[in-house]
Coordinates of C-alpha atoms in Angstrom, one line a residue:
Chain A
X163 CA 38.1 27.0 -5.0
X164 CA 40.0 30.2 -5.9
X165 CA 40.0 31.9 -9.2
X166 CA 41.8 34.5 -11.4
X167 CA 40.4 36.0 -14.6
X168 CA 42.7 37.2 -17.3
X169 CA 42.4 38.6 -20.9
X170 CA 44.9 37.5 -23.5
X171 CA 44.4 39.3 -26.8
X172 CA 40.7 38.8 -27.8
X173 CA 40.2 35.8 -25.5
X174 CA 39.5 35.7 -21.8
X175 CA 39.7 33.0 -19.2
X176 CA 38.7 32.2 -15.7
X177 CA 41.1 29.8 -14.1
X178 CA 40.0 28.0 -10.9
X179 CA 42.0 25.9 -8.5
X180 CA 41.6 24.4 -5.1
X181 CA 45.2 25.4 -4.3
X182 CA 45.5 29.1 -3.5
X183 CA 49.2 29.1 -4.4
X184 CA 48.5 28.1 -8.0
X185 CA 46.3 31.1 -8.4
X186 CA 48.8 33.3 -6.6
X187 CA 51.5 32.1 -9.0
X188 CA 49.2 33.0 -12.0
X189 CA 48.5 36.4 -10.5
X190 CA 52.3 37.0 -10.3
X191 CA 53.0 36.3 -13.9
X192 CA 49.8 37.6 -15.4
X193 CA 49.9 40.8 -13.2
X194 CA 50.1 43.1 -16.2
X195 CA 47.2 41.6 -18.1
X196 CA 43.7 43.0 -18.0
X197 CA 41.2 41.4 -15.6
X198 CA 37.8 40.9 -17.3
X199 CA 34.4 40.4 -15.7
X200 CA 32.8 38.2 -18.3
X201 CA 35.1 35.4 -19.6
X202 CA 35.1 33.2 -22.7
X203 CA 36.3 30.1 -21.0
X204 CA 36.8 28.4 -17.6
X205 CA 39.8 26.2 -16.9
X206 CA 40.0 24.2 -13.7
X207 CA 43.2 22.9 -12.1
X208 CA 41.9 20.3 -9.7
X209 CA 43.3 17.6 -7.5
X210 CA 42.9 14.1 -8.9
X211 CA 41.5 13.1 -5.5
X212 CA 41.0 14.6 -2.1
X213 CA 44.0 12.6 -0.9
X214 CA 46.2 13.8 -3.7
X215 CA 45.3 17.4 -2.9
X216 CA 47.8 17.0 0.0
X217 CA 50.0 14.0 -0.6
X218 CA 52.1 14.0 -3.8
X219 CA 49.7 16.6 -5.1
X220 CA 48.7 16.1 -8.7
X221 CA 46.9 18.5 -11.0
X222 CA 44.2 17.4 -13.3
X223 CA 43.5 19.8 -16.2
X224 CA 39.8 20.3 -16.6
X225 CA 37.5 23.0 -18.0
X226 CA 34.6 23.9 -20.3
X227 CA 36.1 21.7 -23.0
X228 CA 38.3 18.8 -22.1
X229 CA 39.9 15.6 -23.5
X230 CA 38.8 12.4 -21.8
X231 CA 42.3 10.9 -21.0
X232 CA 44.6 13.8 -20.3
X233 CA 47.4 12.8 -18.0
X234 CA 47.7 14.7 -14.6
X235 CA 50.8 16.9 -13.8
X236 CA 52.7 17.3 -10.6
X237 CA 51.6 20.4 -8.7
X238 CA 54.9 22.2 -9.4
X239 CA 54.0 22.2 -13.0
X240 CA 50.6 24.0 -12.5
X241 CA 51.7 26.9 -14.7
X242 CA 52.1 24.4 -17.6
X243 CA 48.7 22.9 -16.6
X244 CA 47.1 26.4 -17.0
X245 CA 48.8 26.8 -20.3
X246 CA 47.6 23.5 -21.6
X247 CA 44.1 24.1 -20.3
X248 CA 43.9 27.4 -22.0
X249 CA 45.2 26.0 -25.3
X250 CA 42.6 23.3 -25.2
X251 CA 39.7 25.8 -24.7
X252 CA 40.9 27.8 -27.7
X253 CA 41.3 24.6 -29.9
X254 CA 37.9 23.3 -29.0
X255 CA 35.8 26.4 -28.5
X256 CA 37.1 29.3 -30.6
X257 CA 35.4 29.8 -34.0
X258 CA 35.3 33.6 -34.5
X259 CA 38.7 33.6 -36.2
X260 CA 40.8 31.1 -38.1
X261 CA 43.2 29.6 -35.7
X262 CA 46.8 29.0 -36.9
X263 CA 49.2 27.1 -34.7
X264 CA 51.9 29.8 -35.3
X265 CA 53.9 32.5 -33.6
X266 CA 53.8 36.1 -34.8
X267 CA 55.5 39.5 -34.5
X268 CA 54.7 43.0 -35.8
X269 CA 56.9 45.7 -37.3
X270 CA 55.7 48.9 -39.0
X271 CA 52.1 47.8 -38.6
X272 CA 52.6 44.6 -40.5
X273 CA 52.7 41.1 -39.2
X274 CA 55.1 38.2 -39.6
X275 CA 53.6 34.8 -39.1
X276 CA 55.8 31.8 -38.4
X277 CA 54.6 28.2 -38.3
X278 CA 56.2 24.8 -38.2
X279 CA 56.5 21.6 -36.3
X280 CA 57.4 21.5 -32.6
X281 CA 61.2 22.2 -32.4
X282 CA 61.3 24.4 -35.5
X283 CA 62.0 27.4 -33.3
X284 CA 59.0 29.4 -34.1
X285 CA 58.3 30.3 -30.5
X286 CA 61.9 31.2 -29.7
X287 CA 62.1 33.4 -32.8
X288 CA 59.0 35.3 -31.9
X289 CA 60.4 35.9 -28.4
X290 CA 63.8 36.9 -29.8
X291 CA 62.3 39.4 -32.3
X292 CA 60.1 40.7 -29.5
X293 CA 63.4 41.8 -27.8
X294 CA 64.9 43.2 -31.0
X295 CA 62.6 45.9 -32.2
X296 CA 59.5 43.9 -33.2
X297 CA 56.3 43.7 -31.2
X298 CA 55.8 40.2 -29.9
X299 CA 52.2 39.1 -30.9
X300 CA 52.2 35.5 -29.7
X301 CA 54.2 32.3 -29.5
X302 CA 51.5 29.6 -29.9
X303 CA 48.4 30.8 -31.8
X304 CA 47.9 33.4 -34.5
X305 CA 44.3 34.2 -35.4
X306 CA 43.2 35.4 -38.8
X307 CA 40.2 37.6 -38.8
X308 CA 37.5 36.2 -41.1
X309 CA 36.5 39.6 -42.5
X310 CA 39.6 41.7 -42.6
X311 CA 42.2 39.0 -42.9
X312 CA 44.2 40.7 -40.2
X313 CA 46.4 38.7 -37.7
X314 CA 45.0 39.0 -34.2
X315 CA 47.6 38.7 -31.3
X316 CA 47.6 36.2 -28.5
X317 CA 50.5 37.3 -26.3
X318 CA 50.2 34.8 -23.5
X319 CA 53.2 33.9 -21.3
X320 CA 55.9 32.7 -23.6
X321 CA 56.5 29.0 -23.2
X322 CA 60.2 28.3 -23.7
X323 CA 61.4 24.7 -24.2
X324 CA 64.7 23.0 -23.7
X325 CA 67.6 24.8 -25.3
X326 CA 65.5 27.9 -25.9
X327 CA 65.4 28.5 -22.1
X328 CA 69.1 29.3 -21.8
X329 CA 69.1 31.2 -25.1
X330 CA 66.4 33.6 -23.9
X331 CA 67.8 34.0 -20.4
X332 CA 70.9 35.3 -22.1
X333 CA 68.9 37.4 -24.6
X334 CA 66.6 39.0 -22.0
X335 CA 68.4 39.0 -18.6
X336 CA 65.9 41.5 -17.2
X337 CA 62.8 39.7 -18.3
X338 CA 60.6 38.0 -15.7
X339 CA 60.9 34.2 -15.9
X340 CA 58.7 31.6 -14.2
X341 CA 60.2 28.6 -12.3
X342 CA 62.2 26.1 -14.4
X343 CA 59.9 23.1 -14.9
X344 CA 62.1 20.1 -15.4
X345 CA 61.0 16.9 -17.2
X346 CA 57.5 17.8 -18.1
X347 CA 55.7 15.8 -20.7
X348 CA 57.0 18.5 -23.2
X349 CA 60.6 18.5 -21.9
X350 CA 62.0 21.3 -19.8
X351 CA 59.9 24.4 -19.7
X352 CA 60.3 27.9 -18.4
X353 CA 57.7 30.6 -18.9
X354 CA 58.7 34.2 -19.7
X355 CA 56.5 37.3 -19.3
X356 CA 56.3 39.0 -22.7
X357 CA 57.6 42.6 -23.1
X358 CA 55.1 45.1 -21.7
X359 CA 54.3 46.8 -25.1
X360 CA 53.2 43.3 -26.3
X361 CA 50.7 43.1 -23.4
X362 CA 49.6 46.8 -23.8
X363 CA 48.9 46.3 -27.5
X364 CA 47.3 42.9 -27.1
X365 CA 44.2 43.9 -29.1
X366 CA 46.1 45.6 -31.9
X367 CA 45.7 43.5 -35.0
X368 CA 48.1 43.8 -38.0
X369 CA 47.9 43.0 -41.7
X370 CA 49.9 39.8 -42.4
X371 CA 52.9 40.6 -44.6
X372 CA 55.0 37.4 -44.6
X373 CA 54.6 33.8 -43.8
X374 CA 57.6 31.8 -42.7
X375 CA 58.3 28.2 -42.2
X376 CA 61.5 28.1 -40.0
X377 CA 63.5 25.0 -39.5
X378 CA 66.2 25.0 -36.7
X379 CA 69.4 23.0 -37.0
X380 CA 69.9 22.9 -40.8
X381 CA 72.5 24.8 -42.9
X382 CA 71.4 28.3 -43.7
X383 CA 69.0 28.5 -46.6
X384 CA 66.1 30.6 -47.8
X385 CA 63.6 29.1 -50.3
X386 CA 60.2 30.1 -51.8
X387 CA 57.0 28.3 -50.8
X388 CA 54.1 28.3 -53.3
X389 CA 50.7 29.4 -52.1
X390 CA 49.3 25.9 -52.8
X391 CA 51.9 24.3 -50.5
X392 CA 51.4 27.0 -47.8
X393 CA 47.7 26.3 -48.0
X394 CA 48.1 22.5 -47.5
X395 CA 50.6 23.0 -44.6
X396 CA 48.4 25.6 -42.9
X397 CA 45.3 23.3 -43.1
X398 CA 47.3 21.0 -40.8
X399 CA 48.4 23.9 -38.6
X400 CA 44.8 25.0 -38.0
X401 CA 42.5 23.5 -35.3
X402 CA 39.3 25.0 -36.7
X403 CA 39.8 25.2 -40.5
X404 CA 37.4 22.2 -41.2
X405 CA 34.8 23.4 -38.7
X406 CA 34.6 26.9 -40.2
X407 CA 33.6 25.3 -43.5
X408 CA 33.4 27.7 -46.5
X409 CA 34.4 30.8 -44.4
X410 CA 37.5 29.1 -43.2
X411 CA 38.4 28.0 -46.8
X412 CA 37.9 31.5 -48.1
X413 CA 40.0 33.1 -45.3
X414 CA 42.9 30.7 -45.7
X415 CA 42.8 31.0 -49.5
X416 CA 42.9 34.7 -49.3
X417 CA 45.7 34.5 -46.8
X418 CA 48.0 32.4 -48.9
X419 CA 47.3 34.3 -52.0
X420 CA 48.1 37.7 -50.5
X421 CA 51.0 36.8 -48.2
X422 CA 54.3 35.7 -49.6
X423 CA 55.7 32.5 -48.0
X424 CA 59.3 31.4 -47.4
X425 CA 61.1 28.6 -45.8
X426 CA 64.2 29.3 -43.8
X427 CA 66.8 26.9 -42.4
X428 CA 69.0 28.2 -39.7
X429 CA 71.5 27.3 -37.0
X430 CA 71.3 30.2 -34.6
X431 CA 68.9 33.1 -33.6
X432 CA 71.2 35.7 -35.1
X433 CA 71.3 33.9 -38.4
X434 CA 67.5 33.6 -38.5
X435 CA 67.2 37.3 -37.6
X436 CA 69.4 38.3 -40.5
X437 CA 67.5 36.2 -43.0
X438 CA 64.1 37.6 -41.7
X439 CA 65.4 41.2 -42.0
X440 CA 66.7 40.6 -45.5
X441 CA 63.3 39.1 -46.6
X442 CA 61.4 41.8 -44.7
X443 CA 63.3 44.7 -46.4
X444 CA 62.5 43.3 -49.8
X445 CA 58.8 43.4 -49.2
Chain B
X1 CA 41.3 36.0 -5.5
X2 CA 37.6 35.4 -5.6
X3 CA 35.7 32.4 -4.5
X4 CA 33.8 31.5 -7.6
X5 CA 31.2 28.9 -6.6
X6 CA 28.0 30.8 -6.1
X7 CA 25.6 28.3 -7.7
X8 CA 25.7 24.9 -6.2
X9 CA 23.4 23.3 -8.8
X10 CA 22.3 23.7 -12.4
X11 CA 19.0 25.5 -11.9
X12 CA 20.4 28.5 -13.6
X13 CA 21.0 26.6 -16.8
X14 CA 17.6 24.8 -16.7
X15 CA 15.8 28.1 -16.1
X16 CA 17.5 29.8 -19.0
X17 CA 16.8 26.9 -21.4
X18 CA 13.1 27.0 -20.3
X19 CA 12.7 30.8 -20.4
X20 CA 15.6 32.3 -22.4
X21 CA 14.4 35.8 -21.5
X22 CA 15.6 35.1 -17.9
X23 CA 19.1 35.3 -19.3
X24 CA 18.6 39.0 -20.1
X25 CA 18.7 39.8 -16.4
X26 CA 21.9 38.0 -15.5
X27 CA 24.9 39.6 -13.9
X28 CA 28.5 38.9 -15.1
X29 CA 29.1 36.1 -12.7
X30 CA 25.9 34.4 -13.6
X31 CA 26.8 34.6 -17.3
X32 CA 30.1 32.9 -16.6
X33 CA 28.3 30.2 -14.6
X34 CA 25.7 29.7 -17.3
X35 CA 28.2 29.3 -20.1
X36 CA 30.4 26.9 -18.1
X37 CA 27.4 24.7 -17.0
X38 CA 26.0 24.6 -20.5
X39 CA 29.4 23.5 -21.9
X40 CA 29.8 20.9 -19.2
X41 CA 26.4 19.4 -19.9
X42 CA 27.0 19.6 -23.7
X43 CA 24.0 21.9 -24.0
X44 CA 25.9 25.0 -25.2
X45 CA 24.7 24.6 -28.8
X46 CA 21.1 24.2 -27.6
X47 CA 21.4 27.2 -25.3
X48 CA 23.0 29.2 -28.1
X49 CA 19.9 28.5 -30.3
X50 CA 17.6 29.6 -27.5
X51 CA 19.6 32.9 -27.0
X52 CA 20.7 33.8 -30.5
X53 CA 18.0 36.4 -31.3
X54 CA 18.2 38.1 -27.9
X55 CA 20.0 41.3 -27.0
X56 CA 23.1 39.9 -25.3
X57 CA 26.3 41.4 -23.8
X58 CA 28.9 41.6 -26.6
X59 CA 31.2 38.9 -25.0
X60 CA 28.3 36.5 -24.7
X61 CA 27.1 37.1 -28.2
X62 CA 30.5 36.1 -29.6
X63 CA 30.4 32.9 -27.5
X64 CA 26.9 32.2 -28.7
X65 CA 28.0 32.6 -32.3
X66 CA 31.0 30.3 -31.7
X67 CA 28.7 27.6 -30.3
X68 CA 26.4 27.9 -33.3
X69 CA 29.3 27.5 -35.7
X70 CA 30.5 24.4 -33.8
X71 CA 27.0 22.9 -33.7
X72 CA 26.4 23.5 -37.4
X73 CA 29.8 21.8 -38.1
X74 CA 28.9 18.8 -35.9
X75 CA 25.5 18.5 -37.6
X76 CA 27.1 18.7 -41.0
X77 CA 29.6 15.9 -40.1
X78 CA 26.9 13.8 -38.6
X79 CA 24.7 14.0 -41.6
X80 CA 27.6 13.2 -43.8
X81 CA 28.2 10.1 -41.7
X82 CA 24.5 9.2 -42.1
X83 CA 24.9 9.4 -45.8
X84 CA 28.1 7.3 -45.8
X85 CA 26.2 4.6 -43.9
X86 CA 23.3 4.8 -46.4
X87 CA 25.7 4.1 -49.3
X88 CA 27.5 1.3 -47.4
X89 CA 24.2 -0.4 -46.7
X90 CA 22.4 0.3 -50.0
X91 CA 22.3 -3.4 -50.8
X92 CA 20.8 -4.4 -47.4
X93 CA 17.1 -5.2 -47.8
X94 CA 15.6 -4.5 -44.4
X95 CA 15.0 -1.1 -42.9
X96 CA 17.9 0.8 -41.4
X97 CA 16.6 3.0 -38.6
X98 CA 18.5 6.1 -37.5
X99 CA 18.4 6.7 -33.7
X100 CA 18.7 9.6 -31.4
X101 CA 20.6 12.7 -32.7
X102 CA 21.1 11.4 -36.2
X103 CA 17.3 10.8 -36.5
X104 CA 16.5 14.3 -35.1
X105 CA 19.0 15.8 -37.5
X106 CA 17.7 13.9 -40.5
X107 CA 14.1 15.0 -39.6
X108 CA 15.3 18.6 -38.8
X109 CA 13.0 18.6 -35.7
X110 CA 13.3 21.0 -32.8
X111 CA 15.4 18.6 -30.7
X112 CA 18.1 18.8 -33.4
X113 CA 18.7 22.5 -33.1
X114 CA 22.2 23.1 -31.7
X115 CA 22.3 19.5 -30.5
X116 CA 25.7 17.9 -30.3
X117 CA 25.8 14.5 -32.2
X118 CA 28.6 12.1 -31.4
X119 CA 28.5 8.5 -32.8
X120 CA 26.1 7.3 -35.4
X121 CA 23.4 5.0 -33.9
X122 CA 21.4 2.8 -36.2
X123 CA 19.0 -0.2 -35.6
X124 CA 18.4 -3.2 -37.9
X125 CA 16.6 -6.5 -37.3
X126 CA 18.6 -9.1 -35.3
X127 CA 18.5 -11.4 -38.3
X128 CA 20.1 -8.7 -40.4
X129 CA 23.0 -8.0 -38.1
X130 CA 25.4 -10.3 -39.8
X131 CA 24.9 -8.8 -43.3
X132 CA 25.0 -5.2 -42.0
X133 CA 28.2 -6.0 -40.1
X134 CA 29.8 -7.4 -43.3
X135 CA 28.7 -4.5 -45.5
X136 CA 30.1 -2.0 -43.0
X137 CA 33.4 -3.8 -42.8
X138 CA 33.6 -3.9 -46.6
X139 CA 33.0 -0.1 -46.6
X140 CA 36.0 0.5 -44.2
X141 CA 34.6 0.3 -40.7
X142 CA 36.8 -1.7 -38.2
X143 CA 36.4 -3.2 -34.7
X144 CA 37.5 -1.0 -31.9
X145 CA 37.6 -3.6 -29.1
X146 CA 40.1 -6.3 -29.5
X147 CA 39.3 -7.8 -26.2
X148 CA 37.7 -11.3 -26.4
X149 CA 35.6 -10.9 -23.3
X150 CA 34.2 -7.6 -24.3
X151 CA 33.5 -8.8 -27.8
X152 CA 31.6 -11.9 -26.5
X153 CA 29.9 -9.8 -23.9
X154 CA 28.5 -7.4 -26.5
X155 CA 27.4 -10.3 -28.8
X156 CA 25.8 -12.4 -26.1
X157 CA 24.2 -9.8 -23.8
X158 CA 24.0 -6.4 -25.4
X159 CA 21.5 -4.7 -27.7
X160 CA 24.2 -3.6 -30.1
X161 CA 27.3 -4.9 -31.9
X162 CA 30.7 -3.9 -30.4
X163 CA 31.3 -0.4 -31.7
X164 CA 32.8 -0.1 -35.2
X165 CA 35.0 2.8 -36.2
X166 CA 35.7 4.0 -39.7
X167 CA 39.4 3.7 -40.6
X168 CA 39.6 6.9 -42.6
X169 CA 37.0 9.2 -41.0
X170 CA 37.6 8.0 -37.5
X171 CA 33.9 8.0 -36.8
X172 CA 32.1 5.5 -34.7
X173 CA 28.9 3.6 -35.6
X174 CA 26.8 1.6 -33.1
X175 CA 24.6 -1.0 -34.7
X176 CA 21.6 -1.9 -32.5
X177 CA 19.1 -4.7 -32.9
X178 CA 16.9 -3.5 -30.0
X179 CA 17.0 -0.5 -27.7
X180 CA 18.0 -2.0 -24.3
X181 CA 20.5 -4.7 -23.3
X182 CA 19.0 -8.2 -23.6
X183 CA 19.6 -8.6 -19.9
X184 CA 17.7 -5.5 -18.8
X185 CA 14.3 -6.1 -17.2
X186 CA 12.1 -4.3 -19.7
X187 CA 11.8 -6.1 -23.0
X188 CA 10.8 -3.7 -25.7
X189 CA 9.2 -5.1 -28.9
X190 CA 12.0 -4.4 -31.4
X191 CA 10.1 -6.1 -34.2
X192 CA 7.2 -3.7 -33.8
X193 CA 9.5 -0.7 -33.7
X194 CA 11.1 -1.8 -37.0
X195 CA 7.8 -2.6 -38.6
X196 CA 6.3 0.7 -37.7
X197 CA 9.3 2.8 -38.6
X198 CA 8.8 5.7 -41.0
X199 CA 10.9 6.0 -44.2
X200 CA 12.6 9.4 -44.9
X201 CA 13.2 10.7 -48.4
X202 CA 16.8 9.6 -48.5
X203 CA 15.8 5.9 -47.8
X204 CA 16.8 5.8 -44.1
X205 CA 14.1 5.1 -41.5
X206 CA 13.3 6.7 -38.2
X207 CA 11.1 5.4 -35.4
X208 CA 7.5 6.6 -35.3
X209 CA 7.0 9.4 -32.7
X210 CA 5.8 7.2 -29.8
X211 CA 8.7 4.8 -30.3
X212 CA 11.2 7.7 -30.6
X213 CA 10.0 8.9 -27.2
X214 CA 10.1 5.4 -25.7
X215 CA 13.7 5.0 -26.9
X216 CA 14.7 8.4 -25.5
X217 CA 13.2 7.5 -22.2
X218 CA 14.7 4.0 -22.1
X219 CA 18.1 5.4 -22.9
X220 CA 17.9 8.0 -20.1
X221 CA 16.0 6.2 -17.3
X222 CA 16.4 2.5 -17.8
X223 CA 19.9 2.2 -19.2
X224 CA 22.2 4.9 -17.8
X225 CA 23.5 6.5 -14.7
X226 CA 21.9 9.9 -15.7
X227 CA 25.2 11.4 -16.8
X228 CA 24.3 13.9 -19.5
X229 CA 20.7 13.6 -18.1
X230 CA 19.9 17.3 -18.7
X231 CA 20.7 16.9 -22.4
X232 CA 18.6 13.7 -22.7
X233 CA 15.8 15.4 -20.9
X234 CA 15.9 18.3 -23.3
X235 CA 15.5 15.9 -26.1
X236 CA 12.5 14.5 -24.3
X237 CA 11.1 17.9 -23.8
X238 CA 11.4 18.8 -27.5
X239 CA 10.0 15.4 -28.6
X240 CA 7.0 15.6 -26.3
X241 CA 6.3 19.2 -27.1
X242 CA 6.5 18.7 -30.9
X243 CA 4.7 15.4 -31.2
X244 CA 1.9 16.1 -28.8
X245 CA 0.6 18.9 -31.1
X246 CA -0.2 16.2 -33.7
X247 CA -3.5 14.4 -33.0
X248 CA -5.9 14.5 -30.1
X249 CA -5.2 11.2 -28.3
X250 CA -1.4 11.4 -28.5
X251 CA -0.9 10.9 -24.8
X252 CA -3.1 7.9 -24.7
X253 CA -1.3 6.4 -27.7
X254 CA 2.1 7.1 -26.1
X255 CA 1.1 5.4 -22.9
X256 CA -0.3 2.3 -24.6
X257 CA 2.8 2.0 -26.8
X258 CA 5.1 2.5 -23.8
X259 CA 3.3 -0.2 -21.9
X260 CA 3.6 -2.5 -24.9
X261 CA 7.4 -2.0 -24.8
X262 CA 7.4 -2.3 -20.9
X263 CA 8.7 1.2 -20.8
X264 CA 5.8 3.1 -19.2
X265 CA 7.8 3.7 -16.0
X266 CA 10.7 5.2 -18.0
X267 CA 8.5 7.3 -20.2
X268 CA 6.4 8.5 -17.3
X269 CA 9.5 9.3 -15.2
X270 CA 11.1 11.3 -18.1
X271 CA 7.9 13.1 -18.9
X272 CA 7.4 14.3 -15.4
X273 CA 11.0 15.4 -15.0
X274 CA 10.9 17.3 -18.3
X275 CA 7.8 19.0 -16.9
X276 CA 9.4 19.8 -13.6
X277 CA 12.6 21.2 -15.1
X278 CA 11.7 22.4 -18.6
X279 CA 8.0 23.1 -18.2
X280 CA 7.0 20.5 -20.7
X281 CA 3.2 20.4 -21.0
X282 CA 2.0 16.9 -20.0
X283 CA -1.4 15.6 -18.9
X284 CA -2.2 16.5 -15.2
X285 CA -2.6 12.8 -14.2
X286 CA 1.0 12.2 -15.3
X287 CA 2.3 14.6 -12.7
X288 CA 2.9 12.3 -9.8
X289 CA 6.0 13.0 -7.6
X290 CA 7.6 10.5 -5.2
X291 CA 10.5 10.6 -2.8
X292 CA 12.7 9.0 -5.4
X293 CA 11.9 11.8 -7.9
X294 CA 13.7 14.3 -5.6
X295 CA 16.9 12.2 -5.9
X296 CA 16.6 12.0 -9.6
X297 CA 16.2 15.7 -9.9
X298 CA 19.2 16.3 -7.6
X299 CA 21.3 14.0 -9.7
X300 CA 20.2 15.8 -12.9
X301 CA 21.2 19.1 -11.5
X302 CA 24.5 18.1 -10.0
X303 CA 26.6 20.8 -11.6
X304 CA 28.0 24.0 -10.0
X305 CA 28.8 27.4 -11.3
X306 CA 32.4 26.6 -12.4
X307 CA 31.1 23.5 -14.3
X308 CA 32.2 20.9 -11.8
X309 CA 30.1 17.9 -11.1
X310 CA 28.8 17.8 -7.5
X311 CA 27.1 15.2 -5.3
X312 CA 29.7 12.5 -5.7
X313 CA 27.9 9.9 -3.6
X314 CA 24.6 10.4 -5.3
X315 CA 26.2 10.0 -8.7
X316 CA 27.9 6.8 -7.5
X317 CA 24.5 5.6 -6.3
X318 CA 23.0 6.1 -9.8
X319 CA 26.0 4.5 -11.4
X320 CA 25.4 1.3 -9.3
X321 CA 21.7 1.5 -10.1
X322 CA 22.5 1.6 -13.9
X323 CA 24.4 -1.7 -13.7
X324 CA 21.6 -3.1 -11.5
X325 CA 19.1 -2.3 -14.1
X326 CA 21.2 -3.6 -16.9
X327 CA 21.8 -7.1 -15.7
X328 CA 20.7 -9.7 -13.1
X329 CA 22.7 -9.7 -9.8
X330 CA 24.7 -12.9 -10.4
X331 CA 25.7 -11.8 -13.8
X332 CA 26.6 -8.3 -12.5
X333 CA 28.8 -9.9 -9.9
X334 CA 30.6 -12.0 -12.5
X335 CA 30.9 -9.1 -14.9
X336 CA 32.4 -6.8 -12.3
X337 CA 34.8 -9.5 -11.1
X338 CA 36.2 -10.0 -14.6
X339 CA 36.4 -6.3 -15.2
X340 CA 38.2 -5.9 -11.8
X341 CA 40.7 -8.7 -12.6
X342 CA 41.5 -7.1 -15.9
X343 CA 42.0 -3.8 -14.2
X344 CA 44.5 -5.5 -11.8
X345 CA 46.5 -6.9 -14.8
X346 CA 46.9 -3.4 -16.3

């Protein structure tokens, strides 16, 4: 067994694997991240059997918290396995902040939170803004501090899917990209190392200033979203809202009452960026 | 690239549960190992309760708090489910006995602190099964297993109905009429267990202390492959410690009751293993140790510092044993054959 320890935002992981090359790969892409001593979670990328460690090697995602019937991945997709393993630990073991399944970016010390279904473009938009003057805070989870109400970053490797891959390759030709993972259970995936300032400032929280519900592929439109609707939608986008009980309820209520929410429909990244800047300037 | 396996068994976890002050002297690697093992054995909530008032490293303190929040949430949900069952079964005349975690939670005894509770387990008289089943179905519970063989197997040979799941809350209930499969060799006196059960304020019943211990032991030693054994053994440790303070001749009463249920072997075995691992105070003449006890202890501790299970062959051995204990050989052969054939079809 080999291991690597990494810190992402406030969270830290120990990832163990029987394959040294899996750990080497993680070391390459997580090179700029701090390496902690004590970790919050352990993720294991194991062979489904001794035989399958060598022949048609297959990765089973395991760890402190796991789901009983998770499907194994081919070894080439180990980077995705690590990502899924880390997500699972956060979803099942993190209760110190309210978890929102959302991307986020910061400008002038204030945070923009974007949430929506898979395919809404929230990850891509956060990566795009991160290359256009904003600080990238995270493409998967945004955490809301239970006391201050601030958004806490989680700038892990950006997980680009399908069309977003080509779009970001063009947007950031000098960024570091992982191998192209074709036909994974989540479609084509390519990881991208976030901009260095996003990693350096991974523990800098920011006061949330705007909540967006982007939808990719519809005619351009901006519309208001009431706090009540934002609340209902975010309860579905949170993995620990129910478990946090009263504290979670108070945190989310405060969030939707203080932070204006909009829906935007868009056809391209440039179009979305214009709309976001227009809304941001009016704050 | 470090090689992270520096503990090959779970003694570290057991030691820290028994004497939480030991945790104060751990180095960083040991902390990582301790937390991983505790999560893998689903004892993290229990460990968090044992550690919560200690001076801990900052990173550990946050994880301890997370574990406490999660445990409280699980308990809240479990007690809500207990109340849902109470309302669904209000018109049932006989006693409804809460079992295991739900019982400990409803009584708020030591064993419940930080304990994870999964399904709701209840026991009613065999004669009352039909009515209880109907009432639960009226209240929104549904069958999980559609398979005819499994359904018939449960009804003919098991100590419980096939599991029911609530259609809105997605929570499982196991309705028992005794504490071991009908085909298992020990034959506990379920009638006496129901007759001597104690009523709680909310109307539910729990087993009297001796029966609660018998059930815990039966569940661990006579009906399973010892997966999750450290957790069950912690229950046993808490029950023995808390109930033995009651009256003078507790141990004698426990032994008599266990013999009556044909569960003395299981109770004795669990008690001496709780003593060996968690330091449970038991009578000196209960402290016998055989060759087989070494293997049980090795099986209980089969967990390394990154949370993996170890001792694959030993675990398989106990798995085979669990089936062996559960049913007579011919029936086991038939059962495994049918299960194998079904596996082939899939």
